[in-house]
CSV table of C-alpha atoms in Angstrom, one decimal:
chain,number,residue,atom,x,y,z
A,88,UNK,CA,0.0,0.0,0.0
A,89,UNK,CA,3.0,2.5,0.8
A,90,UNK,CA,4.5,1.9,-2.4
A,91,UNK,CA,0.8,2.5,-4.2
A,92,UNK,CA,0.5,5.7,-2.5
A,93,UNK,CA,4.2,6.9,-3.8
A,94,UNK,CA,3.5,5.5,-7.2
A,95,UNK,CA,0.1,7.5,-7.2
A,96,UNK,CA,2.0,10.9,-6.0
A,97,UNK,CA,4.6,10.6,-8.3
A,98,UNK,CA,2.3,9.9,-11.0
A,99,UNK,CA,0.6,13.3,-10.1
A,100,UNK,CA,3.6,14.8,-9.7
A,101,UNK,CA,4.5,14.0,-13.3
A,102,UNK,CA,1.2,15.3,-14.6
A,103,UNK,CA,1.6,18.7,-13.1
A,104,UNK,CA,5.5,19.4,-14.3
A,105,UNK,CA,4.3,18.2,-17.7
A,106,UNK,CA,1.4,20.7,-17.4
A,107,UNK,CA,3.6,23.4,-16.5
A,108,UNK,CA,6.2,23.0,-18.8
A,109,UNK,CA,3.2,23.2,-21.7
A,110,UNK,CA,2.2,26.1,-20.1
A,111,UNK,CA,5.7,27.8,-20.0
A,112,UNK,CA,6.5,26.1,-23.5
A,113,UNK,CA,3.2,27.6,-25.3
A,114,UNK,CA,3.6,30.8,-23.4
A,115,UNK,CA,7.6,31.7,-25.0
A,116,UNK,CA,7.5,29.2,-28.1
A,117,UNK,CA,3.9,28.5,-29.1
A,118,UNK,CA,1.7,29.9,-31.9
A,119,UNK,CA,0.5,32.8,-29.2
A,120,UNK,CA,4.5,33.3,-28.4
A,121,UNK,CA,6.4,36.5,-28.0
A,122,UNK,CA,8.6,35.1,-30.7
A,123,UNK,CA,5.8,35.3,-33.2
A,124,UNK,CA,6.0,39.6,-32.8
A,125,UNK,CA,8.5,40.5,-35.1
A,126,UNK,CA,8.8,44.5,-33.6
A,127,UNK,CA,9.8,42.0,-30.1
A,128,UNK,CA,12.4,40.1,-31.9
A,129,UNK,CA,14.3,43.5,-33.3
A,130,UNK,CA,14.0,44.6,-29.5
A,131,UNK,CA,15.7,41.7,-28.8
A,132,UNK,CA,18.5,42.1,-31.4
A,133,UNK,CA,18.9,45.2,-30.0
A,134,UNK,CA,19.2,44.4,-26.5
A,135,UNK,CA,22.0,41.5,-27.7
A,136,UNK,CA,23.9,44.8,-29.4
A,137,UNK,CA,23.5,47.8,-26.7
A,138,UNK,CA,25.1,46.6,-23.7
A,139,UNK,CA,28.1,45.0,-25.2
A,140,UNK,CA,28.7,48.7,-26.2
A,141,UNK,CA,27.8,50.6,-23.0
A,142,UNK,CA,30.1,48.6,-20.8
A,143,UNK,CA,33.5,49.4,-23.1
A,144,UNK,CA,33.8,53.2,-21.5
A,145,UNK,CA,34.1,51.4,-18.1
A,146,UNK,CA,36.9,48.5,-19.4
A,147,UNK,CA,39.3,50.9,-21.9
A,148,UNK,CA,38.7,54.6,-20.3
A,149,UNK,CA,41.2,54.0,-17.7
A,150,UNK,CA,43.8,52.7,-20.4
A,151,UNK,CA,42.4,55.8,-22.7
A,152,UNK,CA,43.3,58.4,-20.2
A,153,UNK,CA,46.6,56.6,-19.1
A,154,UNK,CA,47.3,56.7,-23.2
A,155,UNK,CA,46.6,60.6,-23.0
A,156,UNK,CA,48.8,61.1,-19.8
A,157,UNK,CA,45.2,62.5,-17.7
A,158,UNK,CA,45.8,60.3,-14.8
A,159,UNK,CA,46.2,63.2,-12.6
A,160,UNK,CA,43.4,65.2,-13.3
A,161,UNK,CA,41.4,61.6,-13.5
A,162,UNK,CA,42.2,60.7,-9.9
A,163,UNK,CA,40.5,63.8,-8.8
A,164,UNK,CA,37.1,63.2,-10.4
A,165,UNK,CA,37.5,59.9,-12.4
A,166,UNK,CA,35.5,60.0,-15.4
A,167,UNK,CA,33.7,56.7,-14.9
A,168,UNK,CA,32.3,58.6,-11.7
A,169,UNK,CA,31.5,61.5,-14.0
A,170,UNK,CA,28.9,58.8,-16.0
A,171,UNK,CA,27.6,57.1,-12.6
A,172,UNK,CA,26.5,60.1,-11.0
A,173,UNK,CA,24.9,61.7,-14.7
A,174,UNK,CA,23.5,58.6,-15.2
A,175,UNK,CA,21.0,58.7,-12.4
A,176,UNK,CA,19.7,62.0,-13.4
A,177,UNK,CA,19.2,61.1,-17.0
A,178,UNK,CA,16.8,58.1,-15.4
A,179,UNK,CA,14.8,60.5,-14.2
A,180,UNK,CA,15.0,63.5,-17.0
A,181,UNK,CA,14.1,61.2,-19.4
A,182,UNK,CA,11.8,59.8,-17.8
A,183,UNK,CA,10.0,63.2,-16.5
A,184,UNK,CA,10.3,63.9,-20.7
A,185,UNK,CA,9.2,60.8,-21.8
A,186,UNK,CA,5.7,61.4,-19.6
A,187,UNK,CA,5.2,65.0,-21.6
A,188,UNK,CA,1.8,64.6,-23.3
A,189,UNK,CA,3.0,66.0,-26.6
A,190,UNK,CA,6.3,63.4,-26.9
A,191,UNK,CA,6.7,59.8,-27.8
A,192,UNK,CA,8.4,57.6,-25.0
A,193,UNK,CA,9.7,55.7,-28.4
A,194,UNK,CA,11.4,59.0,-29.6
A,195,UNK,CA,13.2,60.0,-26.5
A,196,UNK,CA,14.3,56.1,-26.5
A,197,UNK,CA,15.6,56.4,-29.9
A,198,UNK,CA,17.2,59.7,-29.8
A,199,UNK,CA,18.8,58.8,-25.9
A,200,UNK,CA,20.4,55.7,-27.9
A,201,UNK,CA,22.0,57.6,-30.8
A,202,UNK,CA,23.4,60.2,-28.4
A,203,UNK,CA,25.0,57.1,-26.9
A,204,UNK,CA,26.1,55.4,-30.0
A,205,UNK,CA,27.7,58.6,-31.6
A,206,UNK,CA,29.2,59.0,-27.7
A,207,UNK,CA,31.1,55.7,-27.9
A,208,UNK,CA,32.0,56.2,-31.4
A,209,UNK,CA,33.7,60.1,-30.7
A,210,UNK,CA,35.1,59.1,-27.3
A,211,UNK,CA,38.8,57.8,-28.4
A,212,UNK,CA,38.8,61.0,-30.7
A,213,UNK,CA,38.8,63.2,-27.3
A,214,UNK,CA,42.7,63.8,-25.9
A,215,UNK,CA,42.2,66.2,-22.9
A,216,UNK,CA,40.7,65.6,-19.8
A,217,UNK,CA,37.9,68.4,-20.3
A,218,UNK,CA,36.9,66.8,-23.7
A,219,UNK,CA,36.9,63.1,-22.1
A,220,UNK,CA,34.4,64.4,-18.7
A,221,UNK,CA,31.6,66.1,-21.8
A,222,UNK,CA,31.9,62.8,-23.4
A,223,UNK,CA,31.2,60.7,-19.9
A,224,UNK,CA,28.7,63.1,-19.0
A,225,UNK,CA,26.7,62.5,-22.8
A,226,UNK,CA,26.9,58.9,-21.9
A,227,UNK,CA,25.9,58.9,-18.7
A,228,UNK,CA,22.5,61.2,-19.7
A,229,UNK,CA,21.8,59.2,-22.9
A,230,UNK,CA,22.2,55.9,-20.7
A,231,UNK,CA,19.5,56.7,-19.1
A,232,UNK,CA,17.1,55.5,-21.4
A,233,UNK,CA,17.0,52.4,-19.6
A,234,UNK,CA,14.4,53.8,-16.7
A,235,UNK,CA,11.9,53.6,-20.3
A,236,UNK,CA,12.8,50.2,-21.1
A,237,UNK,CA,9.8,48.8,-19.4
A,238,UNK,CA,7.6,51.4,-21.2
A,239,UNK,CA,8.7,50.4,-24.0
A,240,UNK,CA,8.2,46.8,-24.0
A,241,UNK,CA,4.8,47.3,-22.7
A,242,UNK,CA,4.2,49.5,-25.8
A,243,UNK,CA,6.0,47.1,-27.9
A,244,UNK,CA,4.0,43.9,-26.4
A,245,UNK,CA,0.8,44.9,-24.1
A,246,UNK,CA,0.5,44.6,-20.2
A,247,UNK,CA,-0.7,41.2,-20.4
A,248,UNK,CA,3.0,39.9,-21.6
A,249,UNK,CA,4.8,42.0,-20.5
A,250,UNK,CA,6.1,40.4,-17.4
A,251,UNK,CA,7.7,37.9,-20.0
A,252,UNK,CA,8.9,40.0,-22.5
A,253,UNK,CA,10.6,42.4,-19.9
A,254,UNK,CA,12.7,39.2,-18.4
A,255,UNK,CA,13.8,38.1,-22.0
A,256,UNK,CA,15.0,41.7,-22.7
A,257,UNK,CA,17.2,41.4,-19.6
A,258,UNK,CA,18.5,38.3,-20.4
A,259,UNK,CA,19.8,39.4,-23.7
A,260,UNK,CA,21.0,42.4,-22.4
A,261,UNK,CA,22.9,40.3,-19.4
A,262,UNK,CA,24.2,38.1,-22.3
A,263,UNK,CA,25.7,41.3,-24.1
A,264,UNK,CA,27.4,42.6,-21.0
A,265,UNK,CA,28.9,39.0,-20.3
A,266,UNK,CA,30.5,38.8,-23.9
A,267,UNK,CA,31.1,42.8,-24.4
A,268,UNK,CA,34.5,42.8,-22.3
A,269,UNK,CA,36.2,40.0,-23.6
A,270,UNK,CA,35.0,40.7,-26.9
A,271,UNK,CA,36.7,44.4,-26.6
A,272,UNK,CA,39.6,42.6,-25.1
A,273,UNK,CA,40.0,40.5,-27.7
A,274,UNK,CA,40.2,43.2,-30.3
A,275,UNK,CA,42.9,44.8,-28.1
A,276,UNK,CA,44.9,41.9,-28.4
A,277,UNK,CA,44.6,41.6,-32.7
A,278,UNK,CA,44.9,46.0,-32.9
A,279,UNK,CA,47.1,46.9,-30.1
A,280,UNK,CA,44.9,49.9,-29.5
A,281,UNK,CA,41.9,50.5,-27.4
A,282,UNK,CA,40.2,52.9,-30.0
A,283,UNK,CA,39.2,49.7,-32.3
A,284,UNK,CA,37.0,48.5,-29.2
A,285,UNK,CA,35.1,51.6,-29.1
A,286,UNK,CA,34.7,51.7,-33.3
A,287,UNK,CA,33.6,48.2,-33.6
A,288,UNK,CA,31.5,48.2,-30.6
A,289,UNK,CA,30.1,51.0,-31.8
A,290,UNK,CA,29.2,50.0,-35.1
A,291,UNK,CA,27.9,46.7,-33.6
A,292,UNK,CA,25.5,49.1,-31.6
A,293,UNK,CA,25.0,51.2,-34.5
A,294,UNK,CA,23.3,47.7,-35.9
A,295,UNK,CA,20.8,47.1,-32.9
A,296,UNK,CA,19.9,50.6,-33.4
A,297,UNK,CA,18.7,50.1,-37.5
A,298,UNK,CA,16.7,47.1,-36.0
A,299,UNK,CA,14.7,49.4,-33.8
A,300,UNK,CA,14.3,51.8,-36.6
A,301,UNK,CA,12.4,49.2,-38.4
A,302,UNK,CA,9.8,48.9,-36.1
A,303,UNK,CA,7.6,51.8,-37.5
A,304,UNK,CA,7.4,49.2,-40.5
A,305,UNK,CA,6.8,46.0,-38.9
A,306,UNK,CA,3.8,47.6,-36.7
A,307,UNK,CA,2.1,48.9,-40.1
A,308,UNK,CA,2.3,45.5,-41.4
A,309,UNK,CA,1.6,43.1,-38.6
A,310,UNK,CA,-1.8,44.7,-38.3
A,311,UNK,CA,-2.2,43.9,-42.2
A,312,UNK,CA,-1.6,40.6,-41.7
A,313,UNK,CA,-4.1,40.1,-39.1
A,314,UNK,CA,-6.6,41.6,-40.9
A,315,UNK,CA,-6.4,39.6,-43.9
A,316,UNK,CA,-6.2,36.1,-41.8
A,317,UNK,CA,-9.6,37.5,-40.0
A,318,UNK,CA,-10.9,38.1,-43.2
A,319,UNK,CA,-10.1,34.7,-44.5
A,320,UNK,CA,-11.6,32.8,-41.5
């Protein structure tokens, strides 16, 4: 009888993993899945791009202002300070700007990420310690476009998933992050110079950033789509 009653709770047990893992399985890879929306899979590609970039100033600055002989001025207010402390308050500008009735949240998000992207890319141009802190500072701001990332997605995917969608776009992100310094390191190693990291990360970024801009055009035609499968049913 004991072993009946362990057979019959395992047996349950079974049921309701299998359950939940057709649940979790329909939910991220079936025909209602977040991976059907085509604007969420070029957030996605752009998430695997941004932070890859953002985390180079961090790695190289310190080798860009020993390079450029600024380590004095650097120890007094070190520049990866200078984006920290910016960086809060662009959370909240951008945010207060991105609640303004007469502007899109998806504009300021946009515009925050090419300020960034054209940051990274001028950054090694920069040689004195003045020029290096305006840079930091643009960074820092423009980096603060990640207090709208949750606006965004819901925009992107609705309230309902947006629980989901929000934890893939962090996992991509976290994945860009992990191979962003090793992937600037080992450009280092082929160049010999830490201005090819910022270029090619850039440019990488530069890519996610196209992605996004084709969302205007996947929304018109999504809807298109729908319409004509409704109208065939």
């Amino acid at each position: 009888m004991y072993g009946l009653c362990i057979l019959k709770r395992v047996s349950q047990l079974t049921v309701t993993v299998r359950k939940g893992f057709r649940i979790w399985y329909s939910s991220y890879f079936g025909a209602a899945s977040l991976f059907t929306n085509r604007v969420f899979v070029a957030f996605i590609i752009w998430a695997l791009f941004a932070y890859s970039s953002f985390v180079i100033p961090f790695i190289h600055l310190p080798e860009i202002v020993k390079q450029y002989n600024l380590s004095r001025q650097n120890n007094i207010f070190p520049l990866t300070s200078i984006i920290a402390i910016v960086h809060i308050l662009g959370k909240v500008i951008l945010g207060i700007i991105s609640d303004l009735p007469c502007i899109s949240t998806w504009n300021v998000f946009l515009m925050a990420n090419f300020t960034l992207v054209a940051c990274i890319l001028i950054l090694p141009l920069m040689q004195t310690y003045i020029g290096l802190a305006v840079i930091c500072a643009l960074i820092g701001f423009s980096s603060g476009y990640f207090s709208l990332m949750p606006v965004v997605t819901e925009d992107l995917v609705g309230t309902k998933y947006l629980a989901n969608a929000y934890g893939i776009i962090i996992c991509a992100n976290g994945i860009s992050a992990l191979l962003g310094p090793p992937f600037a390191g080992w450009i280092y190693d082929i160049t010999q110079k830490y201005d090819f990291s910022f270029y090619i990360c850039g440019l990488l970024y530069m890519v996610g950033i196209i992605f996004l801009l084709f969302q205007p055009c996947i929304q018109k035609k999504q809807p298109r789509e729908k319409s004509t499968e409704e109208a065939q049913v």
